[in-house]
Amino acid sequence: MSGSPGPLAGFDAIGPRGPRGHEPEPSASPRTWIRDLALGVRFAAGGGREGWTRTLLTAAGVGLGVSLLLLAAAIPAMMATRDRKEAARDTSSMTYIAKPTDHTLLIADAGTTYHDKDITGVLVHPEGTAPGRPPGVDVLPPAGHMLVSPALKKLLASAPLLRERFPYTVDGTIGKAGLLGPAELYYYAGSDRLTARDADYTTGNAERVSGFGYQRASEPMGPVLDLLLVMVLVVLLLPVAVFVGTAVRFGGERRDRRLAALRLVGADIRMTRRIAAGEALFGAVFGLVLGALVFLLGRQLASKVTIRGISAFPSDMTPSTPLTLVIVLAVPLAAIAVTMLSLRRTVIEPLSVVRQGLGRRRRLWWRLLIPAVGLLLLAPLFGTVRGDASVNQYQVALGTVMLLVGVTAVLPWVVEVTVGRMRGGPVAWQLATRRLQLNSSASARMVSGVTVAVAGAIALQMLFGGVGGDFRSSTGADSTRAQAQVNVPVTSGSQTQAAMRQIAATKGVRQVYGYVESGATQPDASTARTTDFAYLPVKVGDCPTLRQLADITSCRPGSTFVVPPGSDVDDGGAFAKYATPGGRVDLNTPDEKYTGTPELWTIPKDARRAAARVDPTGSTSYGIFATPQAVDVSLLRRPGSEIMVSLDPEQPDAIEYLRNTGATFGPDAYVSMIRNVTEKSGYIQLRRGLFAGATLTMALIGASLLVTMLEQLRDRRKLLAVLVAFGTRRTALAWSVLWQTAIPVVLGLLLAGVGGIGLGAALLAMVGEPFRADWGGVAAMSAIGAGVVFAVTLLSLPPLWRMMRPDGLRTE
């Protein structure tokens, strides 16, 4: 009852001589290697039902890993395709066009949000007979019509509330060339309400363009984001490599017994190892083919899957040729290397198989040397990953891999030392501990991938938590006072007041805080010989609104308040000079030169001073604050509007009703949520990619663990049947299998916690952040890893129950 040791176990054997004192044999020629590998392939392919079962299990484990590796190789091409498509439909930074031509058209952004789903839209209006067309569109939609993505068409059909927001007739769908992915919500709508902006952007609501397609310069990620990207790739892909290395060693015990028979007919030790490598090579190549088929099948289903808002067309997910070649060559070579290394501690004699690991404890020193080397690689980078500094990505990746591999190297030693001291207990516990004492390598190897994944996730979570403040900033807003902001383009104060009344009547709106914003100047501006006119902000709103802008205790219709500027505003003392109770100001604010007739207004003598207050959006303003009864808003020149809305928390679709109302105000109007915190887009995209990749990696971990568990049960089938035949209770055997999994899992997760916190501390030191462990995150990551393992164990119980039948004693 013994299993093959861990992938690095061969280093425990010391001395120049081989096992049992055999002298080292001369290296075999390439021709001999090819012959013996081919013989191993023949044994694997012609080994009957038993051989093909072993080969299929190996292929299944390798295939799952290869499919994910191919997916990782396809991601760069997919992202490049997305960038190319986005550039092909972009018009954002084209030069200003003053006059219309046959090829020009007017466009305006008209994006919106529905239940946290971003919908991107563009309003178009052709100005000539041959306007440019975006990719995926044959004919631009006329006014009142629109073209939508298939996903948006489906959403509109299932969401009547959203359909009210689009007063357009759907004429068709956008082609694949014009969409970033099958789940993208995108549309083009024709509108006759667009007018071209002037060169100063003071009038108009749309851009005049001659076509689509603009390659904007990519924003540099910065050293911290580069570090995060490297860490994400290492944490997601290293567990895959561990599982591939585990899969090529399935069926080790039965293989070794066959190799002993080959020794009986004259094969030497090195020949048997090469034959074993040939068997593993066959399973690995078969796994390559299976993995490619799984990837191709999964790629066809990619259009049905959306992870964190990311989707892709199957044709966009094509792995790059260099990365594909690396995978095709690395997997078979790794299968040969892992097999040769695993047999270094196994003595295969003509009549028996003896594993050196049973009589000699594993050595710890070289296992600790691996993470120590990784730490030495990362130490020179401490405090250097900041500002505009460049990051040596290869050094970071190698150091991180060494630290994580060191965790898996120490795990077999920890399991062996721990289970070696276990004695007594119930029958199930004794069966489990005795099995682990005889062969702890297989169990440690089974959970090594989970250990790596959890350790990497803990380190990555610490790094994200440490640098999150660099990409996350407080807006100063207070979303408890108002939850949304409505921007409505107006040309008069009466329009703002009408918009406020319409918003207040919207379902789910609890309170509207809105004011008309304009300016005043010195009373003698019309006759002054100067171009440096005083500017005095004027804000007109009701009392509840003014209380959001200033600390006001008493307010009634007709009240006026003077709110002086803060120390950060330098107006040359103009506000203190002119904005005084009883003083006169001119509401006809000039630009560079005074035009028109004066609109003199006297500030009421009972106007009181008040201190400015941060409004719900996080802004602080000053000026002359007045209620509508104190000043006629029709006298204000070039008025603007600011409308903040408090929503009813008991109406879950309140924000959607408000967005529908906002859509009626025209293409320039928009509704935005008031958020207390904002995050940079690059950080958000990287975090979304991490969650998407982590989902796939955990799925692979679960599937690979299940295959590994079934392979181990298959190897123990006769033993289980014998125990049942001698009267051992099935429940005791089931519990023993559970304990055999639980003990290495607990030890592996404890080691993952230590290794992950250590790696996280090193990463935080690299970015110059103090050590800060997220114990809640450590517990969560450990719970997820344990949950995956125990779920797989429960799924393996039905086949375990079948293997404990008496007919398992049959043999041929």
PDB file of C-alpha atoms in Angstrom, residues 80 148 207 301 425 435 489 700 750:
ATOM      1  CA  ALA A  80      -6.111  42.880 -29.046  1.00  0.00           C
ATOM      2  CA  VAL A 148     -29.049  47.399 -31.604  1.00  0.00           C
ATOM      3  CA  GLU A 207     -19.732  66.411 -32.792  1.00  0.00           C
ATOM      4  CA  LEU A 301     -19.784  28.121 -26.052  1.00  0.00           C
ATOM      5  CA  GLY A 425      -8.564   6.709  17.471  1.00  0.00           C
ATOM      6  CA  ARG A 435      -2.766   4.952   4.826  1.00  0.00           C
ATOM      7  CA  PRO A 489     -28.992  71.567 -20.475  1.00  0.00           C
ATOM      8  CA  LEU A 700     -10.326  23.437 -13.133  1.00  0.00           C
ATOM      9  CA  LEU A 750      -2.296  26.244   7.138  1.00  0.00           C
TER      10      LEU A 750
END
